[in-house]
XYZ file of C-alpha atoms in Angstrom:
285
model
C 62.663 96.658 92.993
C 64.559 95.756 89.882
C 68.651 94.213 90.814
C 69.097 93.433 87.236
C 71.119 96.530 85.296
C 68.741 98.187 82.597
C 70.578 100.175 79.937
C 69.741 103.531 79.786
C 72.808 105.058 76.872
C 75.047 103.758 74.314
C 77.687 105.254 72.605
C 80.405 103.373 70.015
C 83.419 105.180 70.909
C 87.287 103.458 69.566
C 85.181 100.631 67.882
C 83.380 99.493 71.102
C 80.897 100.829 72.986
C 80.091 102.843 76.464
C 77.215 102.071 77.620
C 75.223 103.416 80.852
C 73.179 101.670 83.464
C 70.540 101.526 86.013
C 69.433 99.225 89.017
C 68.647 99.181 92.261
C 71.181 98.299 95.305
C 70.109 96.159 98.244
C 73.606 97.107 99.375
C 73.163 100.608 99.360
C 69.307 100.991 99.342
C 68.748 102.881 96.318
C 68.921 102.852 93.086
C 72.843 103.738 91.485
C 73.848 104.633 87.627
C 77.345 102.839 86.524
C 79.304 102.812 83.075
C 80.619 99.817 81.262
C 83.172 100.770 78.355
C 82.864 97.225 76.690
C 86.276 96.888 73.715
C 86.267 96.358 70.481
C 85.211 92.569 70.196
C 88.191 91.731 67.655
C 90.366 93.019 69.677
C 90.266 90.731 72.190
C 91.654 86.454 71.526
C 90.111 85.447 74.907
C 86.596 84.899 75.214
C 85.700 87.177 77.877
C 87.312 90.760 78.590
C 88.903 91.453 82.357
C 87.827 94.534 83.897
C 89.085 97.140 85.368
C 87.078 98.929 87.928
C 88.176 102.692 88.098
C 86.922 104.952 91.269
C 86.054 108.559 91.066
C 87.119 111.173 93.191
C 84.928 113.693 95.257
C 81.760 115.595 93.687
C 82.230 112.958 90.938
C 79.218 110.391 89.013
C 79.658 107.519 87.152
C 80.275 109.936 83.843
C 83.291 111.878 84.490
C 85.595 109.199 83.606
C 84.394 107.935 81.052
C 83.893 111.344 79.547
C 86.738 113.703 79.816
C 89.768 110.607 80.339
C 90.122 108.925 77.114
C 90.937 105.687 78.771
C 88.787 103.993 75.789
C 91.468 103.915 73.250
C 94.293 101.520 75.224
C 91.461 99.650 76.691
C 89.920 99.047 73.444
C 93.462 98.271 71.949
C 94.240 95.976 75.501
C 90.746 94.542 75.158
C 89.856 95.484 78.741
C 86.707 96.365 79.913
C 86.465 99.509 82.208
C 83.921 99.358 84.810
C 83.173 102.901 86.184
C 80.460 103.422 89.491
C 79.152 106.292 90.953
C 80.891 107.573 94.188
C 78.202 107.469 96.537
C 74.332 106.445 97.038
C 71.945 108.852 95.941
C 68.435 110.077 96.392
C 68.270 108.711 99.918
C 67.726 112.539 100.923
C 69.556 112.098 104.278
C 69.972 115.614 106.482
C 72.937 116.965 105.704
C 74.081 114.757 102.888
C 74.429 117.692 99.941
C 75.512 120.205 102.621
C 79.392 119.884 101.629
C 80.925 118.770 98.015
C 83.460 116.937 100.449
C 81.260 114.759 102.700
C 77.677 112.530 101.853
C 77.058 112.585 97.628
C 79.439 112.279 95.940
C 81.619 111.297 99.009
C 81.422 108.132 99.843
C 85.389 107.160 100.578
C 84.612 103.636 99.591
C 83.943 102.626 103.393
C 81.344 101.150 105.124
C 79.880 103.932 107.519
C 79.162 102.781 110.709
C 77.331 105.635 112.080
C 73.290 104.965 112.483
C 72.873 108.249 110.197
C 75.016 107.340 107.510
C 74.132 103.337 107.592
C 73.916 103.283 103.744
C 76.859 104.672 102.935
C 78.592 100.813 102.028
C 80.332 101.827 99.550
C 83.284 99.325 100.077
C 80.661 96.374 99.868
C 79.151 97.781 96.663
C 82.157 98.037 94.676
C 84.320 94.872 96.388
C 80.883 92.317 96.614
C 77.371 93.644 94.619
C 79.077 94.997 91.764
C 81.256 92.249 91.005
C 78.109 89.907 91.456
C 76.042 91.723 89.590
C 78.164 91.991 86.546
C 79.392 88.312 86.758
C 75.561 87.419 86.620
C 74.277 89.679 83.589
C 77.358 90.449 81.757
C 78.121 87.103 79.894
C 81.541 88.484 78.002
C 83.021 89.752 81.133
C 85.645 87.835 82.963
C 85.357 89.214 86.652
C 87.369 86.785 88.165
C 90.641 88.768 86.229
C 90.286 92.546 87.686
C 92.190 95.117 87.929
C 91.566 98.540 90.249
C 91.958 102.324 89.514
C 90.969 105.747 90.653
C 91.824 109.221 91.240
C 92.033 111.389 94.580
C 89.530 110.068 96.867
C 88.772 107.137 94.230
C 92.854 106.612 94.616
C 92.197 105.744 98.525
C 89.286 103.662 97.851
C 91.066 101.554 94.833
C 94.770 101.413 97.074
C 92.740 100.319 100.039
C 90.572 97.629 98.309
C 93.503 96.072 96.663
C 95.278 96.023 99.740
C 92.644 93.934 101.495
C 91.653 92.140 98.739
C 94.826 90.789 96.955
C 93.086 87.615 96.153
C 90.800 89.699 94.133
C 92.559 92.338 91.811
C 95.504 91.675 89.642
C 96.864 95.074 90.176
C 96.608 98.806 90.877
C 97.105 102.261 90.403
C 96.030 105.717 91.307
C 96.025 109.763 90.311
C 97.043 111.846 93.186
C 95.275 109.848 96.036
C 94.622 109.901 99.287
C 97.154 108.010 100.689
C 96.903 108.708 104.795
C 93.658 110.150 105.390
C 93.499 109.837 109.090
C 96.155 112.787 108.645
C 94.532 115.014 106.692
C 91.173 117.591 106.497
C 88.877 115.386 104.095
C 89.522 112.320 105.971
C 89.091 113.638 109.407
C 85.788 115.266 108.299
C 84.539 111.967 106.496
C 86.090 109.023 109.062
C 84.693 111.180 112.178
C 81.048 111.312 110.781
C 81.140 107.905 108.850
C 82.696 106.276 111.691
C 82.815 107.913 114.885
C 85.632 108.671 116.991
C 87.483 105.126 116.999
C 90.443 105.564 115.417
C 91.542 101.895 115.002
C 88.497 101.955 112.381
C 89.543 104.621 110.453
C 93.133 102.828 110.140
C 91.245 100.052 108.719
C 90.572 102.630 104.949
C 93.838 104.130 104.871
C 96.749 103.006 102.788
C 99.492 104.232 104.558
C 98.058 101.840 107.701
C 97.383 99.356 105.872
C 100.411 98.216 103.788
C 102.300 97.413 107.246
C 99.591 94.431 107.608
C 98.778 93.663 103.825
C 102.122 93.864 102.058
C 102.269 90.869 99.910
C 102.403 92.775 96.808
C 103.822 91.653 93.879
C 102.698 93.618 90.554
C 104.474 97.096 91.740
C 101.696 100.244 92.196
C 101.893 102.603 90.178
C 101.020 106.684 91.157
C 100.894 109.225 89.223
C 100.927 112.792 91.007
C 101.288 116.340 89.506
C 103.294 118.743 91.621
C 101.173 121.558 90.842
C 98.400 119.952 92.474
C 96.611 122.441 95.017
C 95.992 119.391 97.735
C 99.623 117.730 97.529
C 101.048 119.111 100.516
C 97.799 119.078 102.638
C 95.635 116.181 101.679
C 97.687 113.782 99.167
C 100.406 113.385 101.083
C 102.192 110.729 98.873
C 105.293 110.986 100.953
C 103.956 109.196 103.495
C 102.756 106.162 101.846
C 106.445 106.047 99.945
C 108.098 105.719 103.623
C 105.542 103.313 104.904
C 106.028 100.910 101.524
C 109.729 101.696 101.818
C 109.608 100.069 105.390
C 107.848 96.810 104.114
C 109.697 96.387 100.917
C 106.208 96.868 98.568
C 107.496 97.714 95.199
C 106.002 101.458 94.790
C 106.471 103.647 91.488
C 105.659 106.930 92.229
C 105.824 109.667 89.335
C 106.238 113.124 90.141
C 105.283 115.479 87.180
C 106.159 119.068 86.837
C 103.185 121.757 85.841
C 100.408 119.138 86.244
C 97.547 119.461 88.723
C 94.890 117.745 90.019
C 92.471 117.663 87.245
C 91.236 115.612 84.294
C 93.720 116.856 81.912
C 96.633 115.339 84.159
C 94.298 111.701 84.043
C 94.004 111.970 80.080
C 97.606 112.719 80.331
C 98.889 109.873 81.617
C 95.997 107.956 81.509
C 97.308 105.516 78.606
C 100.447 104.539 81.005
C 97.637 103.234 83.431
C 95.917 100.915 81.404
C 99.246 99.183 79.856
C 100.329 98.956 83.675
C 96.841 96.854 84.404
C 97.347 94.879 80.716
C 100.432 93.898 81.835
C 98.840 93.138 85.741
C 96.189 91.061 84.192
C 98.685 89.110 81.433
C 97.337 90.040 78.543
């Protein structure tokens, strides 16, 4: 099967352009749709743009982002690419996988499932290794060595949780109402116990909260936005507890509570513009 990216839509957008694309995944084993939002061309004195990967939360595609959060304007402006993947493989027509909009597509927590069932659900290799690759090998005016990371709710886990084990990789990062500790709450019981198993250590191993006690050498500070008239704050977000476990390891943490906002898009495009100066400024432009 085809590796190399095919484009399949283009559309100019703040003088440069988003364009769609297919290819198949050895990673995954199937093939997976992704967005590039490529800048306005003038807009940019280096040669090649940095990227900024941004990860989708659950029930998600590769298209929500880039069409309800208006992140094209300041990355246009910035002259950063935005690099926006689907949340989970697709088409593989595993039992069970559409049961629940919380679990299988859709839902892949940015892990890599260990569970015999669920053995293509890599979704930590595909964004931190293949997709990486396979722009840096077809995409000749993107710089993938300068990257940034992003994402909302469940794609807020995946991106604090890459960057955290992977600080030699991303410049910086930032997240919309994430899941910050989900070995404590409903969707990441349900997902770690089926992805994988009963082993708790391993599910420590994809949640922030864990993790900053082993990976804190963090210098750009993270940035979180999180509306306080979110439905999931007090049982799934649970930003509280990734503030004391920073607190306790001296990470610098800016977390910004906003009144009457919830956990949709129109918080994102809200705030969205804050998000990509924050990543500018990671990635020294």
């Amino acid at each position: 099967m085809e590796n190399k990216p095919t484009e399949i839509s283009s559309s100019k957008m703040f003088g440069g352009y988003n364009k769609r694309y297919k290819h198949y995944s050895p990673t995954l084993g199937c093939s997976m749709n992704f967005y590039i939002y490529f800048p306005n061309s003038t807009s940019q004195s280096h040669k090649k743009f940095p990227v900024l990967y941004w990860l989708s939360g659950l029930s998600c595609t590769d298209e929500n982002f880039i069409s309800k959060s208006g992140a094209q304007r300041v990355a246009s402006t910035e002259g950063i690419a935005l690099i926006s993947p689907d949340t989970s493989p697709r088409g593989l027509n595993v039992e069970g996988e559409a049961d629940s909009w919380d679990f299988g597509v859709g839902a892949g927590f940015y892990l890599n499932a260990t569970q015999e069932k669920w053995k293509n659900w890599k979704m930590y290799d595909y964004i931190v290794k293949e997709l990486p690759k396979l722009l840096s090998e077809n995409f000749s005016q993107l710089d993938t060595s300068r990257a940034s990371i992003f994402g909302h709710s469940m794609g807020g886990h995946g991106a604090l949780t890459i960057y955290l084990k992977n600080l030699d990789k991303y410049k910086s990062v930032s997240a919309f109402a994430p899941v910050v500790n989900p070995v404590n709450c409903p969707w990441g019981q349900k997902a770690f116990t089926n992805y994988l198993g009963n082993n708790k250590a391993e599910w420590e191993e994809y949640d922030a909260t864990c993790l900053i006690s082993k990976f804190n050498n963090v210098r750009a500070t993270i940035l979180i936005d999180q509306g306080e008239d979110d439905k999931f704050l007090h049982d799934q977000l649970l930003p509280h507890k990734f503030e004391e476990a920073c607190r306790a390891v001296n990470v610098p943490l800016l977390v910004r509570m906003h009144s009457g906002y919830d956990h949709s898009y129109y918080f994102i495009a809200t705030f969205i513009d804050d998000h990509i100066r924050h990543h500018a400024q990671g990635l020294n432009l």
